[in-house]
Coordinates of C-alpha atoms in Angstrom, one line a residue:
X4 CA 30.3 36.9 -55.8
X5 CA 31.9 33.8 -53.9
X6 CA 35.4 33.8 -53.4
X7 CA 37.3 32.2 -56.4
X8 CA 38.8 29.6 -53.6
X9 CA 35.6 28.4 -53.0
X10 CA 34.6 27.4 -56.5
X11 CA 35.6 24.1 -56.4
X12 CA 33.9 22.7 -52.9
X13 CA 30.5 21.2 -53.0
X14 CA 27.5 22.5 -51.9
X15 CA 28.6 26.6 -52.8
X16 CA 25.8 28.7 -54.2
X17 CA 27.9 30.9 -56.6
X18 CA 25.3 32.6 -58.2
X19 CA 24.2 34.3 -54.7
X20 CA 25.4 37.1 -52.7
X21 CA 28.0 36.4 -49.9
X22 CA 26.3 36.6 -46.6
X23 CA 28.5 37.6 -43.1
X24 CA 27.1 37.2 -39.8
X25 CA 27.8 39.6 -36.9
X26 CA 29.3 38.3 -33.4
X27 CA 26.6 37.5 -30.6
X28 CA 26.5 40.1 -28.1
X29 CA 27.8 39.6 -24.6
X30 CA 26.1 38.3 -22.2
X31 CA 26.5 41.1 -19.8
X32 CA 24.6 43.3 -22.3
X33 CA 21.8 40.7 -22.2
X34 CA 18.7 40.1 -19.4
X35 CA 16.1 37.7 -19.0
X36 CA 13.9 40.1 -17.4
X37 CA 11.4 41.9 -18.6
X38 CA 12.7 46.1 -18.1
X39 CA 9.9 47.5 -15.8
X40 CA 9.0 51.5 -16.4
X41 CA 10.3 53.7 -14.0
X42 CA 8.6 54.5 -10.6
X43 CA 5.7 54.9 -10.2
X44 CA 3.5 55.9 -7.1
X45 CA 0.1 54.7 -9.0
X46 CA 1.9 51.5 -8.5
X47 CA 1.9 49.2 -5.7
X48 CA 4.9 46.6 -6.1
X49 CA 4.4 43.8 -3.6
X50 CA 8.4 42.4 -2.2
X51 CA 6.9 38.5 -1.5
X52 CA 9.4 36.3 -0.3
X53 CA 9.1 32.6 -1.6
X54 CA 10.8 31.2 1.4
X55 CA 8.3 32.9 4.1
X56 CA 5.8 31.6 2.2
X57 CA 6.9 28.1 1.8
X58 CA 7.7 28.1 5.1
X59 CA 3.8 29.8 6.1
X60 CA 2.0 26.8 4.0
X61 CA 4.1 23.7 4.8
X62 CA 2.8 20.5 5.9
X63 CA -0.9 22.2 5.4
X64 CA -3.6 20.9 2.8
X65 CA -6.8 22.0 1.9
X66 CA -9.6 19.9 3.1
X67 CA -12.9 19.4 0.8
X68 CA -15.7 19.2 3.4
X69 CA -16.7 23.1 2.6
X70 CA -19.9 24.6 3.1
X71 CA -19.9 28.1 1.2
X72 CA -23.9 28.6 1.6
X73 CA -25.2 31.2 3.9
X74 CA -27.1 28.9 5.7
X75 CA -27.7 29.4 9.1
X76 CA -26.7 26.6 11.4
X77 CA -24.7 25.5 14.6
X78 CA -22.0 25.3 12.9
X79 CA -20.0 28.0 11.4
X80 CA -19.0 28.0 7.9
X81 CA -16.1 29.9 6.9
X82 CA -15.0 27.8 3.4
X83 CA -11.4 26.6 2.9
X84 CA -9.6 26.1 6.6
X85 CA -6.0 25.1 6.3
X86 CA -4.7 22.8 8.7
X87 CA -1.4 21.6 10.3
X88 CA -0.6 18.0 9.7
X89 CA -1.0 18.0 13.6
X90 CA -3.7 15.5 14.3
X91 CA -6.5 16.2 17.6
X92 CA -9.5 13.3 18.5
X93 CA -12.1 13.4 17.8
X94 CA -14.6 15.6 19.7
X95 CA -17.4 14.4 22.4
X96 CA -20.0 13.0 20.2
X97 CA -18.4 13.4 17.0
X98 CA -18.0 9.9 15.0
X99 CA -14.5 8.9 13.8
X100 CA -13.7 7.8 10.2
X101 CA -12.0 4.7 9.7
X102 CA -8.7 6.2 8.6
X103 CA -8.8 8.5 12.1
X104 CA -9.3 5.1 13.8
X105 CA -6.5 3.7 12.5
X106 CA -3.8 6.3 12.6
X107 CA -4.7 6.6 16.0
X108 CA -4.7 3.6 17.1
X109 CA -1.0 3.2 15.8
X110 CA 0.2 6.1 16.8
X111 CA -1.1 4.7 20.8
X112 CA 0.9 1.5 19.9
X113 CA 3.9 3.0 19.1
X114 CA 3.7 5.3 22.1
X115 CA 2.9 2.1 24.1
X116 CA 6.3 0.2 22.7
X117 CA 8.4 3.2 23.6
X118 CA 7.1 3.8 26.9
X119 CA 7.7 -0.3 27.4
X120 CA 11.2 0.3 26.1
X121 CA 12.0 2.6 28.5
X122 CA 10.8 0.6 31.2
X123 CA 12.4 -1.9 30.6
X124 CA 15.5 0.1 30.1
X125 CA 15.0 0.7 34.4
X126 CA 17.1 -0.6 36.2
X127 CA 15.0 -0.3 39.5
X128 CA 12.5 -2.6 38.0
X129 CA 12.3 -6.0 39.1
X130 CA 12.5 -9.2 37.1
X131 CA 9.2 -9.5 36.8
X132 CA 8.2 -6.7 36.7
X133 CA 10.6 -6.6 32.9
X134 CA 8.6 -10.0 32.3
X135 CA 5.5 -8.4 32.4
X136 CA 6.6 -5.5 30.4
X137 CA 8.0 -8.0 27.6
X138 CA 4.9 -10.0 26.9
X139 CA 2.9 -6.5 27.1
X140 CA 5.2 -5.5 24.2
X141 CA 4.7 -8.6 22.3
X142 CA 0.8 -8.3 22.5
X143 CA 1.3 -4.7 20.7
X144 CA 3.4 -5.7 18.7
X145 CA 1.1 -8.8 17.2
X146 CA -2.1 -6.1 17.1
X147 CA 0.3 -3.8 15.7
X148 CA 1.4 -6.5 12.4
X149 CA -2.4 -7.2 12.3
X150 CA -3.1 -3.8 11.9
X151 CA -1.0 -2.9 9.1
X152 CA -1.9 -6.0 7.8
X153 CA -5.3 -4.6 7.2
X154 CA -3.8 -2.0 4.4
X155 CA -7.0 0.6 5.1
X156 CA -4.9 3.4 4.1
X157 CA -5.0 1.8 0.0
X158 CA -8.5 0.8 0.6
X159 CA -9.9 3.5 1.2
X160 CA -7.3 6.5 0.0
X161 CA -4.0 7.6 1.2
X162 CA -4.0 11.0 0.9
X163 CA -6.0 11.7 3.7
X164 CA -4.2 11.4 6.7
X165 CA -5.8 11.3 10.0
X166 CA -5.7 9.5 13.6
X167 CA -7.7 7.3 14.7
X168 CA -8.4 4.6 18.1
X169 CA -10.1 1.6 18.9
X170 CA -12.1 0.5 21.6
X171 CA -9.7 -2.7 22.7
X172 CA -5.9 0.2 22.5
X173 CA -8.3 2.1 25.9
X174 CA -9.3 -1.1 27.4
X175 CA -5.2 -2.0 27.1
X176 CA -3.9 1.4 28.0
X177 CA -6.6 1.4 31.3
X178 CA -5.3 -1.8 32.2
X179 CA -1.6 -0.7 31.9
X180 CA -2.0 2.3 33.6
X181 CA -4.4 0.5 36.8
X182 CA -1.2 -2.3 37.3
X183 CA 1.3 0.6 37.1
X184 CA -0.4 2.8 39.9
X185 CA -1.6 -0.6 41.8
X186 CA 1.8 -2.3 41.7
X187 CA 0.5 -4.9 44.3
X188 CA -0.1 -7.3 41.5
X189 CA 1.1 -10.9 41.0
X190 CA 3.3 -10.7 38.6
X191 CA 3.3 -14.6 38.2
X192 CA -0.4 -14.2 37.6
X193 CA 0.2 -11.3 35.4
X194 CA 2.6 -12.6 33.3
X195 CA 0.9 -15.3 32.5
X196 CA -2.5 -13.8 31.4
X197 CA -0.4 -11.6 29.4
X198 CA 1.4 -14.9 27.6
X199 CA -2.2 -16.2 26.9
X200 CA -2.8 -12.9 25.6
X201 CA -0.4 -13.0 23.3
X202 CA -1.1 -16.3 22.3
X203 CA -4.7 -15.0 21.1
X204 CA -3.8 -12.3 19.6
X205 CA -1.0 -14.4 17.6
X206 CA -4.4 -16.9 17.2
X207 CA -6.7 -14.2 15.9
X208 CA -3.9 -13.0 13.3
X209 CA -3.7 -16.3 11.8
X210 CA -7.2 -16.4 11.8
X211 CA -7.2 -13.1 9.2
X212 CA -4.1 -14.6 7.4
X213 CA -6.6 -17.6 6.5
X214 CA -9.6 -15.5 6.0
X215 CA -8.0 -13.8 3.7
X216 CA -6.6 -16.4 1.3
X217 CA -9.9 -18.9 1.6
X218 CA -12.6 -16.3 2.3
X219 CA -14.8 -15.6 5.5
X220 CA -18.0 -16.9 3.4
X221 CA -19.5 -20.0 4.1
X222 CA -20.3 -20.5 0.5
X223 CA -16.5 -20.7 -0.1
X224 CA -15.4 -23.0 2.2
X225 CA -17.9 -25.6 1.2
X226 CA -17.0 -25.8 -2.0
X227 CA -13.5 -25.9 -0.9
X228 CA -14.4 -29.0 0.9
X229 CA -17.1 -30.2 -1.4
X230 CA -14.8 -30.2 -4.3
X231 CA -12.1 -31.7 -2.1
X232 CA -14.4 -34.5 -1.3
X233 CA -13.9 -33.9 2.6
X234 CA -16.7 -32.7 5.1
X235 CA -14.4 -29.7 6.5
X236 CA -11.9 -27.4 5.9
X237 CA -9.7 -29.6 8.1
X238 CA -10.5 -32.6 6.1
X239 CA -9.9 -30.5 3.1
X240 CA -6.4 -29.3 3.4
X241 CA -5.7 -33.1 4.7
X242 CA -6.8 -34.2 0.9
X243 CA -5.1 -31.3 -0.5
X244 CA -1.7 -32.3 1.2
X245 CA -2.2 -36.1 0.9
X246 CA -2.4 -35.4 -3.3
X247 CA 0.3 -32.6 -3.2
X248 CA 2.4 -35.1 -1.6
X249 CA 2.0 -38.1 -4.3
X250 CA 3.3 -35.3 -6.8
X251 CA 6.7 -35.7 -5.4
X252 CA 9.7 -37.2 -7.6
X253 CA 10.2 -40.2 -5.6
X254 CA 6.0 -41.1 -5.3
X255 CA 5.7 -40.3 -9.4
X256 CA 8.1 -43.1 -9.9
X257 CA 6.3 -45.5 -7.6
X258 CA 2.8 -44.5 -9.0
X259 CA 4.4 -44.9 -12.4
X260 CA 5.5 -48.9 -11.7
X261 CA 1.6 -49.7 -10.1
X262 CA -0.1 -48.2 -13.3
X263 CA 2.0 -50.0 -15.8
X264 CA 1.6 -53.2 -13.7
X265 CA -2.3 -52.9 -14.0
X266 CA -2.0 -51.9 -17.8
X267 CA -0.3 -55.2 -18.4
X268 CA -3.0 -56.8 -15.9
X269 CA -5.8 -55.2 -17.9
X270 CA -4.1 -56.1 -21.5
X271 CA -3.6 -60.0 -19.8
X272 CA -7.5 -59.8 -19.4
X273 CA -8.0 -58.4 -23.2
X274 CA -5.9 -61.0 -24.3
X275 CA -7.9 -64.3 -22.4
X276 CA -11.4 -62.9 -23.3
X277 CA -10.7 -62.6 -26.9
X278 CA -8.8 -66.2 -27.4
X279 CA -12.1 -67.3 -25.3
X280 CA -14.7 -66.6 -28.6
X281 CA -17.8 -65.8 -26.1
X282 CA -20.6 -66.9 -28.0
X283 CA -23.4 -64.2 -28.7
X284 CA -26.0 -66.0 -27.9
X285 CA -24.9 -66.5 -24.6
X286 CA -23.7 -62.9 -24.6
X287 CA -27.3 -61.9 -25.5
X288 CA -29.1 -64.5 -22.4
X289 CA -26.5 -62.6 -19.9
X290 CA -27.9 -59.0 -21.0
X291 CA -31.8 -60.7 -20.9
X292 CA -30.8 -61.5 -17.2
X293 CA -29.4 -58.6 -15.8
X294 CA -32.4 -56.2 -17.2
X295 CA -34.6 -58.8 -15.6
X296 CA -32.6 -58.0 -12.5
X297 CA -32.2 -54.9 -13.1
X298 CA -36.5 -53.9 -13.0
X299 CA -36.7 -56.1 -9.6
X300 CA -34.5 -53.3 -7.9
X301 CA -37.4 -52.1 -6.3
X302 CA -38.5 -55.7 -4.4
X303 CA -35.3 -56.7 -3.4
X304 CA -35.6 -55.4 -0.4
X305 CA -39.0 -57.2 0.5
X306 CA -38.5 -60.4 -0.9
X307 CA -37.2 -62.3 2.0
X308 CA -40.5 -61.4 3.4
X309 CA -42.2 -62.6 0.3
X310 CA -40.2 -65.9 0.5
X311 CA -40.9 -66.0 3.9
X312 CA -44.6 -66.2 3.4
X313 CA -44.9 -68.9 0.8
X314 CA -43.0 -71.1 2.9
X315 CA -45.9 -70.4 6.0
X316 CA -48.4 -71.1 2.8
X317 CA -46.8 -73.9 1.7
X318 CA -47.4 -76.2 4.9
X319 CA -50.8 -74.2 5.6
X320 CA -51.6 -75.7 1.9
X321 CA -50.1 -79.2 3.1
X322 CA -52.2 -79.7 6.5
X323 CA -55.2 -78.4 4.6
X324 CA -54.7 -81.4 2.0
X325 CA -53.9 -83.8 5.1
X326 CA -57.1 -83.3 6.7
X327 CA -59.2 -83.2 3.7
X328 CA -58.3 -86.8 2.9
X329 CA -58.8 -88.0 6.6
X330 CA -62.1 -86.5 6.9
X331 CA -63.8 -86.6 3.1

């Protein structure tokens, strides 16, 4: 039976036994882990260290090219091969992917920039010889921007990682590496080739830039133009510019003042004709005339010929006449 204190309070079940809960027990009597059976020696218990393991496996991945078949070939197939996320080149007659091609090719750049850091760091080197070495490095650094500018990595899938080269990095690092060993150079000569070098490759990024927003497709740009009412994509962006520039606040307000000028022009002329009465008759002659000019169109263009020839008949008729009566 509840206690006679607790008769009055709400929510008491008085017709029910009293319940008492024990304490919890300690949590040093307690254990998460399951209590293995004694020792056993038809056991084998395996002491795996997570860390070693981590440690065995990182920065490796799996690759999916496998061949588990038993087929015989040149190539051996042993399944699964994990590999370091150390990258190698391709092999002699092997073809490179795209992403290999491009991670190599910026790894080569950024080798490239530090070596021309360093060398410029030199204090043996000679003024132009730094000159050189500066438009070199702003070359790289243009092919570099348009590089990443090409995103391939998103295109195609980031998750694989590899390097990769182009055919225009060797031709640059053979160059680089003939003038270092030569060192008989011009450098005036040198230095300039390398300025209009840069200025190509600054050219040919601005190039993408605007293939990228119009399109590379001829079909594109000429209905760019064609809808711009301009033979070119020159004469295009000119239209484009020349109407994006009337939009401005201060031409609005000018292009305002002309329109209402020529509505009160247009409403002068509405006005005149109307206190005017044209008569319809005359109204109906004018529309009888210009479809009668309207279907000779087509021998406009040959009647001053026409006219031409009556006149030549006309006094051909005349001396006919003039010699009939002084002969007859």
């Amino acid at each position: 039976m509840a206690d006679p204190k607790f008769q009055c309070l709400p929510y008491i079940a008085h017709d029910q036994p009293d319940v008492y809960e024990t304490p919890d027990a300690p949590e040093s009597e307690t254990s998460d882990f399951y209590d293995e059976e004694p020792a056993n020696e038809s056991i084998e218990r395996l002491h795996i260290s997570t860390k070693d393991s981590y440690n065995k496996f990182k920065g490796k991945y799996l690759t999916g090219n496998v061949d588990f078949s038993d087929r015989i070939g040149k190539k051996i197939r042993n399944g699964y091969d994990a590999v370091s996320g150390e990258w190698d080149l391709a092999g002699e007659g092997e073809k490179e992917t795209p992403i290999q091609k491009c991670l190599r090719l910026q790894c080569e750049m950024n080798e490239l920039m530090e070596e021309i850091t360093a060398s410029q760091a030199d204090a043996t080197k000679t003024k132009e010889e730094k000159a050189s070495y500066e438009a070199v490095f702003d070359v790289v650094g243009t092919a570099k921007k348009v590089l990443e500018s090409l995103k391939l990595e998103q295109a195609i899938g980031s998750e694989t990682v590899a390097m990769g080269a182009e055919t225009e990095a060797k031709k640059l690092l053979t160059k680089i590496e003939e003038y270092k060993k030569s060192g008989g150079a011009d450098p005036a000569k040198t230095a300039t080739e390398l300025v209009y070098s840069s200025r190509i490759a600054e050219l040919e990024h601005r190039l993408h830039e605007l293939e990228v927003a119009v399109g590379a497709k001829p079909e594109k740009i000429s209905r760019l133009a064609g809808s711009a009412g301009a033979g070119n994509l020159i004469e295009a962006v000119q239209s484009i510019s020349a109407k994006a520039a009337l939009l401005q606040p201060q031409q609005l307000d000018l292009i305002e003042t002309r329109l209402g000028n020529l509505l009160l022009k247009m409403a002068a002329i509405d006005e005149k004709s109307a206190a005017t009465g044209q008569d319809a008759n005359r109204e109906q002659k004018i529309l009888e005339l210009y479809e009668i000019a309207k279907t000779t169109e087509p021998i406009v263009q040959i009647l001053p010929d026409m006219l031409n020839r009556m006149q030549t008949l006309e006094s051909l008729h005349k001396y006919g006449e003039f010699l009939e009566g002084k002969f007859f």
